[in-house]
Amino acid sequence: MIDHRLVEADATKLDELRTIISQQENAEKLCDIAMKDICIEKGAAGKVTEAVKSLTDGKKVLMVTGPTEIVDVDGKNVKEAVCALLRQEFEVEWMILSEPDSIVHATPENAAKIQAHFEGVDCVVGVGSGTICDLCKYATYYFDHDNPLPLIIVQTALSVNAFSDDSSVMLINGVKRTVHSRYPAILLIDLDIVGAAPAEMNVSGYGDLIATWTAPVDWYLGNVLGMGKNFHTAPSDMIRTQCERLLENSEKLAAGDAEVLGELANVLTLSGLSMGLANESSPASGSEHVMSHLIDMTSGIRKTGICYHGTQVAVSGIMSEIIWDWLLTEFDPKAVLERFDDCYPSAEEMEVRVRAAFDWLDENHNAANECWADYSKKLSGWHAHKTEFRSFLESFEDFKATIAPWVKKPEYIADCMHKANAPTRYSVLNFPVPADTVRWAMTNCHLMRNRFSVIDLLNYTGFWTEDFVQYVIDRAESMDAGL
């Protein structure tokens, strides 16, 4: 039975949340939430000086931002206001990260630029987007694992769930990788700031939560098949019911309802914490995210910017929902059992496929090398767990009964997204994605990393073909979604 206290969790009550988590069955599988405080309220950014004082007696602060101007509901420049507050009490160096295209990427190179300013610094304050947050978390953690600089994040939009987890999504050798980093010590979410953010950015956060209905099921599937570890229901139980309310309030979100924005802030923050509890991104990142990651990996070749993460994930989420719905209604485990041995391709065969999928991304084959290095581990694990796969096929009805409460019909998700004025097609994202790029990303997303998903299952069982991808695209089209 689900603990009702967990279902209605409040991200700002960390001590209470820790107690609830500790009382869950098999709580030893879950990790601690290594944060000092989360503040979600109007005027939260005004507490930044107090926050720094609570973390250090030092006097030098490094403030890290991107180049984009951000204003609050009164039209005040947020970064200048935060800097002015800090300068009342501290010596402040304001570092503005920028790149030639004015789009900041989360790369180790940009993290190194931040680290180059750490000498004499007593606290880091990041103000801005999920990318700035990921870079600050990565830079401070990898500069000194054992004693990272105190880190405060002032969140400026409800765009992603990355602000409250202990990992960073980094572009490494041209490939999106989720790597362990650290939590911010303090997270400040000022409702006067996020409420003034462009509507499409807050809708992006809503979109990021669409993964709630696919990622945890991918996580569970991988664990059932011996391809993962430490699955626990608590991280998803903590957000699922509140996400359902957000779906029901999609029209209010589109209207900019302040109460719903506050609920979105809480659920997004809990979603980030769910990944920290699991010590991996699996509770909130599954097959829908790898589709999105592959699209991002082509942006340089397409000479375009990277779409809002959450909106792209949400469109991909509709695709993943269709795949899961097919598995639960059409998949025939008995037919697969009859050709069981055919489900195990060789490393030689799969290396050719992986390299064919990614070699074109760069002339030095860095992306293909990176993807094969990670995928080969997954393939090895798949071969090592044949017993679990056979048991899965033989007890498929039990599997379906377990996950039934965790999934939604894709038609319902698409309808809610329409009501929220959230994009449901790749072609209408802030940087439109061509159909051929989408097809490539869908077809090859399972070849990118060592994380098992429903698409791996369909690939190994022979269903993941160009015709099946077309089926998914056609069904999405019937919902005014997809391409």
PDB file of C-alpha atoms in Angstrom, residues 6-151:
ATOM      1  CA  LEU A   6       4.644  10.165   0.346  1.00  0.00           C
ATOM      2  CA  VAL A   7       1.915  10.771  -2.212  1.00  0.00           C
ATOM      3  CA  GLU A   8       1.419  14.340  -0.971  1.00  0.00           C
ATOM      4  CA  ALA A   9       5.095  15.104  -0.385  1.00  0.00           C
ATOM      5  CA  ASP A  10       6.227  18.721  -0.027  1.00  0.00           C
ATOM      6  CA  ALA A  11       9.677  19.371  -1.487  1.00  0.00           C
ATOM      7  CA  THR A  12      10.281  22.264   0.912  1.00  0.00           C
ATOM      8  CA  LYS A  13       9.931  20.032   3.986  1.00  0.00           C
ATOM      9  CA  LEU A  14      13.126  18.050   3.586  1.00  0.00           C
ATOM     10  CA  ASP A  15      13.407  16.739   7.149  1.00  0.00           C
ATOM     11  CA  GLU A  16       9.840  15.463   7.017  1.00  0.00           C
ATOM     12  CA  LEU A  17      10.457  13.891   3.615  1.00  0.00           C
ATOM     13  CA  ARG A  18      13.603  12.153   4.851  1.00  0.00           C
ATOM     14  CA  THR A  19      11.638  10.652   7.736  1.00  0.00           C
ATOM     15  CA  ILE A  20       8.909   9.385   5.408  1.00  0.00           C
ATOM     16  CA  ILE A  21      11.459   7.864   3.035  1.00  0.00           C
ATOM     17  CA  SER A  22      13.279   6.149   5.896  1.00  0.00           C
ATOM     18  CA  GLN A  23      10.045   4.427   6.916  1.00  0.00           C
ATOM     19  CA  GLN A  24       9.386   2.865   3.507  1.00  0.00           C
ATOM     20  CA  GLU A  25       9.880  -0.854   2.996  1.00  0.00           C
ATOM     21  CA  ASN A  26      13.401  -1.622   1.701  1.00  0.00           C
ATOM     22  CA  ALA A  27      14.398   1.966   2.414  1.00  0.00           C
ATOM     23  CA  GLU A  28      18.032   0.860   2.503  1.00  0.00           C
ATOM     24  CA  LYS A  29      17.942   0.818  -1.318  1.00  0.00           C
ATOM     25  CA  LEU A  30      17.356   4.572  -1.347  1.00  0.00           C
ATOM     26  CA  CYS A  31      19.950   7.313  -0.942  1.00  0.00           C
ATOM     27  CA  ASP A  32      19.911  10.337   1.316  1.00  0.00           C
ATOM     28  CA  ILE A  33      18.860  13.760   0.051  1.00  0.00           C
ATOM     29  CA  ALA A  34      22.045  15.743   0.592  1.00  0.00           C
ATOM     30  CA  MET A  35      20.469  19.193   0.504  1.00  0.00           C
ATOM     31  CA  LYS A  36      20.238  21.773   3.257  1.00  0.00           C
ATOM     32  CA  ASP A  37      17.141  23.637   2.092  1.00  0.00           C
ATOM     33  CA  ILE A  38      14.623  24.138  -0.704  1.00  0.00           C
ATOM     34  CA  CYS A  39      12.575  27.327  -0.748  1.00  0.00           C
ATOM     35  CA  ILE A  40       9.588  27.714  -3.087  1.00  0.00           C
ATOM     36  CA  GLU A  41       7.769  30.993  -2.503  1.00  0.00           C
ATOM     37  CA  LYS A  42       7.344  34.551  -3.706  1.00  0.00           C
ATOM     38  CA  GLY A  43      10.474  36.551  -3.008  1.00  0.00           C
ATOM     39  CA  ALA A  44      12.665  33.472  -2.484  1.00  0.00           C
ATOM     40  CA  ALA A  45      15.569  35.033  -4.398  1.00  0.00           C
ATOM     41  CA  GLY A  46      15.724  37.714  -1.727  1.00  0.00           C
ATOM     42  CA  LYS A  47      17.036  35.060   0.659  1.00  0.00           C
ATOM     43  CA  VAL A  48      20.214  34.491  -1.334  1.00  0.00           C
ATOM     44  CA  THR A  49      22.473  36.430   1.039  1.00  0.00           C
ATOM     45  CA  GLU A  50      21.075  34.620   4.049  1.00  0.00           C
ATOM     46  CA  ALA A  51      21.583  31.341   2.195  1.00  0.00           C
ATOM     47  CA  VAL A  52      25.256  32.055   1.552  1.00  0.00           C
ATOM     48  CA  LYS A  53      25.811  32.980   5.203  1.00  0.00           C
ATOM     49  CA  SER A  54      24.266  29.678   6.275  1.00  0.00           C
ATOM     50  CA  LEU A  55      26.868  27.781   4.231  1.00  0.00           C
ATOM     51  CA  THR A  56      30.111  29.700   4.752  1.00  0.00           C
ATOM     52  CA  ASP A  57      31.845  32.311   6.866  1.00  0.00           C
ATOM     53  CA  GLY A  58      33.829  33.351   3.802  1.00  0.00           C
ATOM     54  CA  LYS A  59      33.435  36.557   1.871  1.00  0.00           C
ATOM     55  CA  LYS A  60      34.002  35.743  -1.799  1.00  0.00           C
ATOM     56  CA  VAL A  61      31.121  34.580  -4.008  1.00  0.00           C
ATOM     57  CA  LEU A  62      31.288  33.449  -7.633  1.00  0.00           C
ATOM     58  CA  MET A  63      27.973  34.108  -9.383  1.00  0.00           C
ATOM     59  CA  VAL A  64      27.548  32.106 -12.592  1.00  0.00           C
ATOM     60  CA  THR A  65      24.925  32.944 -15.240  1.00  0.00           C
ATOM     61  CA  GLY A  66      24.257  32.609 -18.935  1.00  0.00           C
ATOM     62  CA  PRO A  67      23.967  35.595 -21.302  1.00  0.00           C
ATOM     63  CA  THR A  68      20.148  35.784 -21.517  1.00  0.00           C
ATOM     64  CA  GLU A  69      18.357  38.615 -19.714  1.00  0.00           C
ATOM     65  CA  ILE A  70      15.810  37.407 -17.156  1.00  0.00           C
ATOM     66  CA  VAL A  71      13.166  39.618 -15.505  1.00  0.00           C
ATOM     67  CA  ASP A  72      10.675  39.059 -12.686  1.00  0.00           C
ATOM     68  CA  VAL A  73       6.965  39.913 -12.619  1.00  0.00           C
ATOM     69  CA  ASP A  74       7.817  43.578 -11.967  1.00  0.00           C
ATOM     70  CA  GLY A  75      10.183  43.737 -14.934  1.00  0.00           C
ATOM     71  CA  LYS A  76      13.275  43.869 -12.717  1.00  0.00           C
ATOM     72  CA  ASN A  77      16.479  42.291 -14.060  1.00  0.00           C
ATOM     73  CA  VAL A  78      16.851  39.157 -11.933  1.00  0.00           C
ATOM     74  CA  LYS A  79      20.583  38.621 -12.316  1.00  0.00           C
ATOM     75  CA  GLU A  80      21.411  42.241 -11.531  1.00  0.00           C
ATOM     76  CA  ALA A  81      19.100  42.121  -8.500  1.00  0.00           C
ATOM     77  CA  VAL A  82      20.695  38.950  -7.131  1.00  0.00           C
ATOM     78  CA  CYS A  83      24.170  40.335  -7.727  1.00  0.00           C
ATOM     79  CA  ALA A  84      23.255  43.601  -5.960  1.00  0.00           C
ATOM     80  CA  LEU A  85      21.976  41.683  -2.939  1.00  0.00           C
ATOM     81  CA  LEU A  86      25.131  39.599  -2.747  1.00  0.00           C
ATOM     82  CA  ARG A  87      27.383  42.664  -3.077  1.00  0.00           C
ATOM     83  CA  GLN A  88      25.829  44.163   0.031  1.00  0.00           C
ATOM     84  CA  GLU A  89      27.584  41.482   2.063  1.00  0.00           C
ATOM     85  CA  PHE A  90      30.232  39.821  -0.118  1.00  0.00           C
ATOM     86  CA  GLU A  91      32.935  40.305  -2.689  1.00  0.00           C
ATOM     87  CA  VAL A  92      31.239  39.040  -5.859  1.00  0.00           C
ATOM     88  CA  GLU A  93      32.694  37.942  -9.176  1.00  0.00           C
ATOM     89  CA  TRP A  94      29.954  37.671 -11.801  1.00  0.00           C
ATOM     90  CA  MET A  95      30.895  35.188 -14.512  1.00  0.00           C
ATOM     91  CA  ILE A  96      28.746  35.145 -17.656  1.00  0.00           C
ATOM     92  CA  LEU A  97      29.125  31.942 -19.654  1.00  0.00           C
ATOM     93  CA  SER A  98      28.582  32.410 -23.362  1.00  0.00           C
ATOM     94  CA  GLU A  99      29.303  30.734 -26.676  1.00  0.00           C
ATOM     95  CA  PRO A 100      29.354  32.100 -30.241  1.00  0.00           C
ATOM     96  CA  ASP A 101      25.766  31.030 -30.913  1.00  0.00           C
ATOM     97  CA  SER A 102      24.569  32.499 -27.580  1.00  0.00           C
ATOM     98  CA  ILE A 103      23.444  29.003 -26.538  1.00  0.00           C
ATOM     99  CA  VAL A 104      25.352  27.627 -23.567  1.00  0.00           C
ATOM    100  CA  HIS A 105      26.022  23.875 -23.694  1.00  0.00           C
ATOM    101  CA  ALA A 106      26.668  21.647 -20.705  1.00  0.00           C
ATOM    102  CA  THR A 107      30.123  20.417 -21.631  1.00  0.00           C
ATOM    103  CA  PRO A 108      33.198  19.556 -19.547  1.00  0.00           C
ATOM    104  CA  GLU A 109      34.930  22.415 -21.347  1.00  0.00           C
ATOM    105  CA  ASN A 110      32.412  24.960 -20.042  1.00  0.00           C
ATOM    106  CA  ALA A 111      32.633  23.410 -16.581  1.00  0.00           C
ATOM    107  CA  ALA A 112      36.399  23.922 -16.748  1.00  0.00           C
ATOM    108  CA  LYS A 113      35.817  27.609 -17.516  1.00  0.00           C
ATOM    109  CA  ILE A 114      33.861  27.875 -14.255  1.00  0.00           C
ATOM    110  CA  GLN A 115      36.513  25.957 -12.302  1.00  0.00           C
ATOM    111  CA  ALA A 116      39.159  28.397 -13.540  1.00  0.00           C
ATOM    112  CA  HIS A 117      37.502  31.047 -11.337  1.00  0.00           C
ATOM    113  CA  PHE A 118      37.441  29.000  -8.108  1.00  0.00           C
ATOM    114  CA  GLU A 119      40.638  30.332  -6.536  1.00  0.00           C
ATOM    115  CA  GLY A 120      39.763  32.092  -3.302  1.00  0.00           C
ATOM    116  CA  VAL A 121      36.012  31.490  -3.783  1.00  0.00           C
ATOM    117  CA  ASP A 122      33.950  30.541  -0.721  1.00  0.00           C
ATOM    118  CA  CYS A 123      30.566  29.888  -2.360  1.00  0.00           C
ATOM    119  CA  VAL A 124      29.125  29.502  -5.864  1.00  0.00           C
ATOM    120  CA  VAL A 125      25.716  30.931  -6.772  1.00  0.00           C
ATOM    121  CA  GLY A 126      24.224  29.795 -10.076  1.00  0.00           C
ATOM    122  CA  VAL A 127      21.381  31.888 -11.484  1.00  0.00           C
ATOM    123  CA  GLY A 128      19.491  30.654 -14.511  1.00  0.00           C
ATOM    124  CA  SER A 129      18.604  27.617 -16.512  1.00  0.00           C
ATOM    125  CA  GLY A 130      18.969  23.879 -16.131  1.00  0.00           C
ATOM    126  CA  THR A 131      22.168  24.079 -18.170  1.00  0.00           C
ATOM    127  CA  ILE A 132      23.717  26.580 -15.760  1.00  0.00           C
ATOM    128  CA  CYS A 133      22.612  24.382 -12.869  1.00  0.00           C
ATOM    129  CA  ASP A 134      24.118  21.229 -14.415  1.00  0.00           C
ATOM    130  CA  LEU A 135      27.393  23.036 -15.122  1.00  0.00           C
ATOM    131  CA  CYS A 136      27.651  24.435 -11.592  1.00  0.00           C
ATOM    132  CA  LYS A 137      26.914  21.047 -10.049  1.00  0.00           C
ATOM    133  CA  TYR A 138      29.439  19.319 -12.297  1.00  0.00           C
ATOM    134  CA  ALA A 139      32.142  21.997 -11.928  1.00  0.00           C
ATOM    135  CA  THR A 140      32.027  22.133  -8.128  1.00  0.00           C
ATOM    136  CA  TYR A 141      31.838  18.350  -7.710  1.00  0.00           C
ATOM    137  CA  TYR A 142      34.644  17.402 -10.073  1.00  0.00           C
ATOM    138  CA  PHE A 143      36.894  20.191  -8.807  1.00  0.00           C
ATOM    139  CA  ASP A 144      36.899  18.625  -5.333  1.00  0.00           C
ATOM    140  CA  HIS A 145      34.834  15.459  -4.746  1.00  0.00           C
ATOM    141  CA  ASP A 146      35.448  15.342  -1.027  1.00  0.00           C
ATOM    142  CA  ASN A 147      34.915  18.988  -0.196  1.00  0.00           C
ATOM    143  CA  PRO A 148      33.007  20.718  -3.010  1.00  0.00           C
ATOM    144  CA  LEU A 149      32.384  24.430  -2.760  1.00  0.00           C
ATOM    145  CA  PRO A 150      28.998  25.346  -1.268  1.00  0.00           C
ATOM    146  CA  LEU A 151      26.495  25.741  -4.113  1.00  0.00           C
TER     147      LEU A 151
END
